[in-house]
PDB file of C-alpha atoms in Angstrom:
ATOM      1  CA  UNK A   1      -3.043   8.682  18.517  1.00 63.00           C
ATOM      2  CA  UNK A   2      -0.010   8.308  16.314  1.00 64.00           C
ATOM      3  CA  UNK A   3      -1.035   8.681  12.730  1.00 93.00           C
ATOM      4  CA  UNK A   4      -0.428   9.757   9.149  1.00 96.00           C
ATOM      5  CA  UNK A   5      -2.326  12.859   8.043  1.00 97.00           C
ATOM      6  CA  UNK A   6      -2.870  14.066   4.499  1.00 97.00           C
ATOM      7  CA  UNK A   7      -4.134  17.419   3.358  1.00 95.00           C
ATOM      8  CA  UNK A   8      -6.253  18.235   1.562  1.00 95.00           C
ATOM      9  CA  UNK A   9      -8.497  15.167   1.344  1.00 95.00           C
ATOM     10  CA  UNK A  10      -9.907  16.360  -1.975  1.00 97.00           C
ATOM     11  CA  UNK A  11      -8.141  18.593  -4.452  1.00 97.00           C
ATOM     12  CA  UNK A  12      -9.436  19.932  -7.733  1.00 97.00           C
ATOM     13  CA  UNK A  13      -6.941  21.559 -10.062  1.00 96.00           C
ATOM     14  CA  UNK A  14      -6.960  22.743 -13.630  1.00 96.00           C
ATOM     15  CA  UNK A  15      -5.010  21.107 -16.389  1.00 96.00           C
ATOM     16  CA  UNK A  16      -1.430  22.387 -16.175  1.00 96.00           C
ATOM     17  CA  UNK A  17      -1.887  24.237 -12.870  1.00 97.00           C
ATOM     18  CA  UNK A  18       0.698  23.189 -10.258  1.00 96.00           C
ATOM     19  CA  UNK A  19      -0.592  21.510  -7.152  1.00 97.00           C
ATOM     20  CA  UNK A  20       0.999  20.466  -3.853  1.00 97.00           C
ATOM     21  CA  UNK A  21      -0.220  17.688  -1.607  1.00 97.00           C
ATOM     22  CA  UNK A  22       1.008  17.371   1.948  1.00 97.00           C
ATOM     23  CA  UNK A  23       1.597  14.557   4.386  1.00 97.00           C
ATOM     24  CA  UNK A  24       2.571  14.611   8.035  1.00 97.00           C
ATOM     25  CA  UNK A  25       3.205  11.868  10.545  1.00 97.00           C
ATOM     26  CA  UNK A  26       3.436  11.546  14.292  1.00 95.00           C
ATOM     27  CA  UNK A  27       4.893   8.021  14.183  1.00 93.00           C
ATOM     28  CA  UNK A  28       8.499   9.233  13.959  1.00 92.00           C
ATOM     29  CA  UNK A  29       9.122   6.790  11.115  1.00 93.00           C
ATOM     30  CA  UNK A  30      12.251   7.333   9.069  1.00 93.00           C
ATOM     31  CA  UNK A  31      10.738   6.223   5.743  1.00 94.00           C
ATOM     32  CA  UNK A  32       7.975   8.107   3.934  1.00 96.00           C
ATOM     33  CA  UNK A  33       6.386   7.014   0.655  1.00 96.00           C
ATOM     34  CA  UNK A  34       4.171   8.560  -1.996  1.00 97.00           C
ATOM     35  CA  UNK A  35       1.895   6.238  -3.937  1.00 97.00           C
ATOM     36  CA  UNK A  36      -0.514   6.881  -6.796  1.00 97.00           C
ATOM     37  CA  UNK A  37      -3.598   4.684  -6.914  1.00 97.00           C
ATOM     38  CA  UNK A  38      -6.215   4.506  -9.658  1.00 95.00           C
ATOM     39  CA  UNK A  39      -9.544   2.664  -9.587  1.00 87.00           C
ATOM     40  CA  UNK A  40      -8.770  -0.142  -7.091  1.00 73.00           C
ATOM     41  CA  UNK A  41      -5.493  -0.924  -8.835  1.00 92.00           C
ATOM     42  CA  UNK A  42      -2.526  -1.647  -6.631  1.00 95.00           C
ATOM     43  CA  UNK A  43      -0.820   1.419  -5.200  1.00 96.00           C
ATOM     44  CA  UNK A  44       1.998   2.499  -7.500  1.00 95.00           C
ATOM     45  CA  UNK A  45       5.091   3.757  -5.735  1.00 95.00           C
ATOM     46  CA  UNK A  46       6.227   7.142  -7.049  1.00 96.00           C
ATOM     47  CA  UNK A  47       9.163   7.730  -4.674  1.00 92.00           C
ATOM     48  CA  UNK A  48      10.209   7.426  -1.077  1.00 94.00           C
ATOM     49  CA  UNK A  49      12.499   9.029   1.441  1.00 94.00           C
ATOM     50  CA  UNK A  50      14.766   7.136   3.764  1.00 92.00           C
ATOM     51  CA  UNK A  51      15.495   9.908   6.252  1.00 91.00           C
ATOM     52  CA  UNK A  52      16.557  12.702   3.900  1.00 91.00           C
ATOM     53  CA  UNK A  53      17.688  10.405   1.108  1.00 91.00           C
ATOM     54  CA  UNK A  54      15.344  10.688  -1.857  1.00 90.00           C
ATOM     55  CA  UNK A  55      14.654   7.569  -3.935  1.00 91.00           C
ATOM     56  CA  UNK A  56      12.834   7.971  -7.219  1.00 90.00           C
ATOM     57  CA  UNK A  57      11.179   5.073  -9.012  1.00 89.00           C
ATOM     58  CA  UNK A  58      12.507   4.675 -12.551  1.00 87.00           C
ATOM     59  CA  UNK A  59       9.113   5.127 -14.189  1.00 91.00           C
ATOM     60  CA  UNK A  60       7.950   8.131 -12.149  1.00 95.00           C
ATOM     61  CA  UNK A  61       7.379  11.040 -14.545  1.00 94.00           C
ATOM     62  CA  UNK A  62       9.508  14.166 -14.107  1.00 93.00           C
ATOM     63  CA  UNK A  63       6.234  16.028 -13.584  1.00 95.00           C
ATOM     64  CA  UNK A  64       6.198  14.641 -10.047  1.00 97.00           C
ATOM     65  CA  UNK A  65       8.539  16.071  -7.439  1.00 96.00           C
ATOM     66  CA  UNK A  66       8.811  15.689  -3.687  1.00 96.00           C
ATOM     67  CA  UNK A  67      10.224  17.466  -0.671  1.00 95.00           C
ATOM     68  CA  UNK A  68      10.832  16.304   2.858  1.00 95.00           C
ATOM     69  CA  UNK A  69      11.853  19.319   4.942  1.00 95.00           C
ATOM     70  CA  UNK A  70      11.930  17.360   8.205  1.00 94.00           C
ATOM     71  CA  UNK A  71      11.100  13.944   9.648  1.00 93.00           C
ATOM     72  CA  UNK A  72       7.433  14.726  10.090  1.00 95.00           C
ATOM     73  CA  UNK A  73       6.472  16.307   6.783  1.00 96.00           C
ATOM     74  CA  UNK A  74       6.583  15.311   3.145  1.00 96.00           C
ATOM     75  CA  UNK A  75       5.148  17.069   0.087  1.00 97.00           C
ATOM     76  CA  UNK A  76       4.189  15.907  -3.379  1.00 97.00           C
ATOM     77  CA  UNK A  77       4.384  18.543  -6.103  1.00 97.00           C
ATOM     78  CA  UNK A  78       2.770  17.967  -9.470  1.00 97.00           C
ATOM     79  CA  UNK A  79       4.212  20.622 -11.729  1.00 97.00           C
ATOM     80  CA  UNK A  80       1.809  20.444 -14.657  1.00 96.00           C
ATOM     81  CA  UNK A  81      -1.078  18.075 -13.933  1.00 97.00           C
ATOM     82  CA  UNK A  82      -2.584  16.250 -16.859  1.00 96.00           C
ATOM     83  CA  UNK A  83      -5.916  14.450 -17.038  1.00 96.00           C
ATOM     84  CA  UNK A  84      -4.048  11.182 -16.537  1.00 95.00           C
ATOM     85  CA  UNK A  85      -2.804  12.354 -13.151  1.00 97.00           C
ATOM     86  CA  UNK A  86      -6.279  12.240 -11.657  1.00 97.00           C
ATOM     87  CA  UNK A  87      -6.004   9.614  -8.951  1.00 97.00           C
ATOM     88  CA  UNK A  88      -5.859   8.934  -5.228  1.00 97.00           C
ATOM     89  CA  UNK A  89      -2.478   9.896  -3.790  1.00 98.00           C
ATOM     90  CA  UNK A  90      -1.503   7.948  -0.713  1.00 97.00           C
ATOM     91  CA  UNK A  91       1.235   8.816   1.712  1.00 97.00           C
ATOM     92  CA  UNK A  92       2.651   6.035   3.866  1.00 97.00           C
ATOM     93  CA  UNK A  93       5.344   5.671   6.482  1.00 96.00           C
ATOM     94  CA  UNK A  94       7.360   2.823   7.902  1.00 94.00           C
ATOM     95  CA  UNK A  95      10.326   2.201  10.097  1.00 89.00           C
ATOM     96  CA  UNK A  96      13.309   0.195   8.944  1.00 82.00           C
ATOM     97  CA  UNK A  97      13.052  -1.959  12.042  1.00 81.00           C
ATOM     98  CA  UNK A  98       9.608  -3.256  11.262  1.00 81.00           C
ATOM     99  CA  UNK A  99       8.383  -2.941   7.692  1.00 86.00           C
ATOM    100  CA  UNK A 100       4.667  -2.376   8.176  1.00 92.00           C
ATOM    101  CA  UNK A 101       3.517   0.606   6.117  1.00 94.00           C
ATOM    102  CA  UNK A 102       0.991   2.942   7.700  1.00 95.00           C
ATOM    103  CA  UNK A 103      -1.145   4.821   5.217  1.00 97.00           C
ATOM    104  CA  UNK A 104      -2.739   8.217   5.394  1.00 97.00           C
ATOM    105  CA  UNK A 105      -6.364   8.638   4.263  1.00 96.00           C
ATOM    106  CA  UNK A 106      -5.264   9.815   0.830  1.00 96.00           C
ATOM    107  CA  UNK A 107      -5.881  12.885  -1.312  1.00 97.00           C
ATOM    108  CA  UNK A 108      -8.244  12.446  -4.217  1.00 97.00           C
ATOM    109  CA  UNK A 109      -7.014  14.644  -7.059  1.00 97.00           C
ATOM    110  CA  UNK A 110      -9.343  15.743  -9.839  1.00 97.00           C
ATOM    111  CA  UNK A 111      -7.954  17.482 -12.910  1.00 97.00           C
ATOM    112  CA  UNK A 112     -10.379  19.576 -14.954  1.00 96.00           C
TER     113      UNK A 112
ATOM    114  CA  UNK B   1      12.439  -7.124 -12.362  1.00 74.00           C
ATOM    115  CA  UNK B   2      10.938  -8.582  -9.237  1.00 83.00           C
ATOM    116  CA  UNK B   3       7.189  -9.082  -9.183  1.00 92.00           C
ATOM    117  CA  UNK B   4       4.277 -10.457  -7.178  1.00 97.00           C
ATOM    118  CA  UNK B   5       1.415 -12.256  -8.886  1.00 97.00           C
ATOM    119  CA  UNK B   6      -1.938 -12.418  -7.142  1.00 98.00           C
ATOM    120  CA  UNK B   7      -4.937 -14.655  -7.925  1.00 97.00           C
ATOM    121  CA  UNK B   8      -7.821 -14.520  -8.372  1.00 98.00           C
ATOM    122  CA  UNK B   9      -8.578 -10.948  -9.395  1.00 97.00           C
ATOM    123  CA  UNK B  10     -12.172 -11.363  -8.203  1.00 98.00           C
ATOM    124  CA  UNK B  11     -13.517 -13.843  -5.685  1.00 98.00           C
ATOM    125  CA  UNK B  12     -17.161 -14.258  -4.807  1.00 98.00           C
ATOM    126  CA  UNK B  13     -18.086 -16.471  -1.848  1.00 98.00           C
ATOM    127  CA  UNK B  14     -21.215 -17.171   0.126  1.00 98.00           C
ATOM    128  CA  UNK B  15     -21.387 -15.582   3.552  1.00 98.00           C
ATOM    129  CA  UNK B  16     -20.058 -18.049   6.102  1.00 97.00           C
ATOM    130  CA  UNK B  17     -17.817 -19.860   3.610  1.00 98.00           C
ATOM    131  CA  UNK B  18     -14.033 -19.581   3.451  1.00 98.00           C
ATOM    132  CA  UNK B  19     -12.022 -17.475   1.017  1.00 98.00           C
ATOM    133  CA  UNK B  20      -8.466 -18.099  -0.140  1.00 98.00           C
ATOM    134  CA  UNK B  21      -6.288 -15.639  -2.050  1.00 98.00           C
ATOM    135  CA  UNK B  22      -2.894 -16.702  -3.384  1.00 98.00           C
ATOM    136  CA  UNK B  23       0.266 -14.811  -4.235  1.00 98.00           C
ATOM    137  CA  UNK B  24       3.533 -15.844  -5.828  1.00 98.00           C
ATOM    138  CA  UNK B  25       6.732 -13.843  -5.558  1.00 96.00           C
ATOM    139  CA  UNK B  26       9.907 -13.963  -7.604  1.00 94.00           C
ATOM    140  CA  UNK B  27      12.617 -12.657  -5.253  1.00 92.00           C
ATOM    141  CA  UNK B  28      13.940 -15.545  -3.179  1.00 92.00           C
ATOM    142  CA  UNK B  29      15.470 -13.007  -0.764  1.00 91.00           C
ATOM    143  CA  UNK B  30      12.080 -11.508   0.171  1.00 92.00           C
ATOM    144  CA  UNK B  31      11.512 -11.937   3.893  1.00 92.00           C
ATOM    145  CA  UNK B  32       8.381  -9.942   4.729  1.00 94.00           C
ATOM    146  CA  UNK B  33       4.880 -10.602   3.366  1.00 96.00           C
ATOM    147  CA  UNK B  34       1.987  -8.339   4.410  1.00 97.00           C
ATOM    148  CA  UNK B  35      -1.666  -8.439   3.432  1.00 98.00           C
ATOM    149  CA  UNK B  36      -3.647  -5.221   3.174  1.00 98.00           C
ATOM    150  CA  UNK B  37      -7.391  -4.729   3.052  1.00 98.00           C
ATOM    151  CA  UNK B  38      -8.797  -1.709   1.269  1.00 97.00           C
ATOM    152  CA  UNK B  39     -12.448  -0.789   1.485  1.00 96.00           C
ATOM    153  CA  UNK B  40     -13.924   1.436  -1.183  1.00 93.00           C
ATOM    154  CA  UNK B  41     -12.629   4.990  -0.858  1.00 90.00           C
ATOM    155  CA  UNK B  42     -10.469   4.203   2.172  1.00 93.00           C
ATOM    156  CA  UNK B  43      -6.807   3.666   2.851  1.00 95.00           C
ATOM    157  CA  UNK B  44      -5.125   0.244   2.707  1.00 96.00           C
ATOM    158  CA  UNK B  45      -4.882  -1.264   6.168  1.00 96.00           C
ATOM    159  CA  UNK B  46      -2.636  -4.082   7.273  1.00 96.00           C
ATOM    160  CA  UNK B  47      -4.642  -7.108   8.359  1.00 97.00           C
ATOM    161  CA  UNK B  48      -1.892  -9.668   8.819  1.00 97.00           C
ATOM    162  CA  UNK B  49       1.741 -10.174   7.920  1.00 96.00           C
ATOM    163  CA  UNK B  50       4.292 -12.952   8.050  1.00 96.00           C
ATOM    164  CA  UNK B  51       8.051 -13.152   8.001  1.00 93.00           C
ATOM    165  CA  UNK B  52      10.132 -15.755   6.239  1.00 90.00           C
ATOM    166  CA  UNK B  53      11.134 -17.568   9.427  1.00 89.00           C
ATOM    167  CA  UNK B  54       7.490 -18.527  10.057  1.00 88.00           C
ATOM    168  CA  UNK B  55       5.317 -20.866   7.998  1.00 92.00           C
ATOM    169  CA  UNK B  56       1.903 -19.868   9.256  1.00 96.00           C
ATOM    170  CA  UNK B  57       0.289 -17.126  11.289  1.00 95.00           C
ATOM    171  CA  UNK B  58      -3.281 -16.829  12.482  1.00 97.00           C
ATOM    172  CA  UNK B  59      -5.379 -13.992  13.893  1.00 95.00           C
ATOM    173  CA  UNK B  60      -8.962 -14.988  14.674  1.00 96.00           C
ATOM    174  CA  UNK B  61     -10.658 -15.664  11.300  1.00 97.00           C
ATOM    175  CA  UNK B  62      -7.633 -14.692   9.237  1.00 98.00           C
ATOM    176  CA  UNK B  63      -4.543 -16.786   8.553  1.00 98.00           C
ATOM    177  CA  UNK B  64      -1.558 -16.534   6.258  1.00 98.00           C
ATOM    178  CA  UNK B  65       0.620 -19.416   5.103  1.00 97.00           C
ATOM    179  CA  UNK B  66       4.038 -19.138   3.508  1.00 97.00           C
ATOM    180  CA  UNK B  67       5.852 -21.698   1.374  1.00 96.00           C
ATOM    181  CA  UNK B  68       9.375 -20.380   0.834  1.00 94.00           C
ATOM    182  CA  UNK B  69      10.407 -23.245  -1.392  1.00 94.00           C
ATOM    183  CA  UNK B  70       7.597 -22.637  -3.828  1.00 95.00           C
ATOM    184  CA  UNK B  71       7.740 -18.861  -3.222  1.00 96.00           C
ATOM    185  CA  UNK B  72       4.077 -18.449  -2.579  1.00 96.00           C
ATOM    186  CA  UNK B  73       1.890 -17.293   0.267  1.00 98.00           C
ATOM    187  CA  UNK B  74      -1.836 -17.345   0.818  1.00 98.00           C
ATOM    188  CA  UNK B  75      -4.499 -15.491   2.788  1.00 98.00           C
ATOM    189  CA  UNK B  76      -7.263 -17.559   4.331  1.00 98.00           C
ATOM    190  CA  UNK B  77     -10.442 -16.000   5.686  1.00 98.00           C
ATOM    191  CA  UNK B  78     -12.860 -18.336   7.439  1.00 98.00           C
ATOM    192  CA  UNK B  79     -16.535 -17.767   8.279  1.00 98.00           C
ATOM    193  CA  UNK B  80     -16.709 -14.800   5.913  1.00 98.00           C
ATOM    194  CA  UNK B  81     -18.932 -11.876   6.820  1.00 97.00           C
ATOM    195  CA  UNK B  82     -20.340  -8.988   4.751  1.00 96.00           C
ATOM    196  CA  UNK B  83     -17.741  -6.610   6.234  1.00 96.00           C
ATOM    197  CA  UNK B  84     -15.008  -8.758   4.675  1.00 98.00           C
ATOM    198  CA  UNK B  85     -16.025  -7.404   1.258  1.00 97.00           C
ATOM    199  CA  UNK B  86     -13.089  -5.298   0.049  1.00 97.00           C
ATOM    200  CA  UNK B  87     -10.024  -5.382  -2.173  1.00 97.00           C
ATOM    201  CA  UNK B  88      -7.143  -7.357  -0.695  1.00 98.00           C
ATOM    202  CA  UNK B  89      -3.530  -6.744  -1.692  1.00 98.00           C
ATOM    203  CA  UNK B  90      -0.575  -8.972  -0.987  1.00 98.00           C
ATOM    204  CA  UNK B  91       2.953  -7.623  -1.033  1.00 97.00           C
ATOM    205  CA  UNK B  92       6.501  -8.870  -0.630  1.00 95.00           C
ATOM    206  CA  UNK B  93       9.598  -7.060   0.552  1.00 92.00           C
ATOM    207  CA  UNK B  94      12.283  -6.221  -1.978  1.00 88.00           C
ATOM    208  CA  UNK B  95      14.807  -8.726  -0.707  1.00 78.00           C
ATOM    209  CA  UNK B  96      15.381  -7.975   2.934  1.00 71.00           C
ATOM    210  CA  UNK B  97      14.732  -4.287   2.251  1.00 76.00           C
ATOM    211  CA  UNK B  98      11.827  -2.321   3.717  1.00 84.00           C
ATOM    212  CA  UNK B  99      10.341  -1.553   0.271  1.00 89.00           C
ATOM    213  CA  UNK B 100       7.355  -3.563  -0.930  1.00 93.00           C
ATOM    214  CA  UNK B 101       6.288  -4.983  -4.278  1.00 94.00           C
ATOM    215  CA  UNK B 102       2.521  -5.170  -4.491  1.00 96.00           C
ATOM    216  CA  UNK B 103       0.212  -7.730  -6.034  1.00 97.00           C
ATOM    217  CA  UNK B 104      -2.544  -6.502  -8.347  1.00 97.00           C
ATOM    218  CA  UNK B 105      -5.299  -7.029  -5.795  1.00 97.00           C
ATOM    219  CA  UNK B 106      -8.294  -9.324  -5.315  1.00 98.00           C
ATOM    220  CA  UNK B 107     -11.807  -7.999  -5.069  1.00 98.00           C
ATOM    221  CA  UNK B 108     -13.600 -10.159  -2.501  1.00 98.00           C
ATOM    222  CA  UNK B 109     -17.374 -10.176  -2.682  1.00 98.00           C
ATOM    223  CA  UNK B 110     -19.368 -11.773   0.116  1.00 97.00           C
ATOM    224  CA  UNK B 111     -22.809 -12.869  -1.048  1.00 95.00           C
ATOM    225  CA  UNK B 112     -25.583 -12.804   1.583  1.00 91.00           C
TER     226      UNK B 112
END
């Protein structure tokens, strides 16, 4: 089945210790998104890629970086996690032909 | 900036009754309006969507209506069941772009 996969599903990191979350997709969608979601709030868009073009949201902290080495994979790097970065991180994909966003299962990040 | 307002934030209905969730958007160029359902600890999943050239769309117990003049759209769930309990998010496209602006979410509680 075509899908969006995120690894790991749960990640525990120490305050200030860099962490990388990964996302892969088999849908061949040209757009990939990273969202942060806290406590049943709406997903908050951090950035997205349209093909290789990176688009950062204005209020995304510099602490968050992303890489998309190819169509299938996308990574979220948190350079120095703070306690406030504990959240669910959702990866999503869409095509530009039809806008439906397909979400991965998410990575729950805990910062100790 | 553009925004989507969603009401109510919490909705409690008796099992078997109908539930209605309303959203208002600000960007008159928005042309795509999805509704996502998110169960506790799970990913958001698309349940229904509508485009601006259609006024209403129905899928079994779920329907969405769109009023472009008033810039609002609504989710209607009939004959509610316990498995309908979840958080529901509306969203609107950024103009005719593939990006979405999300509503704040509605927690739907189905009382037995």
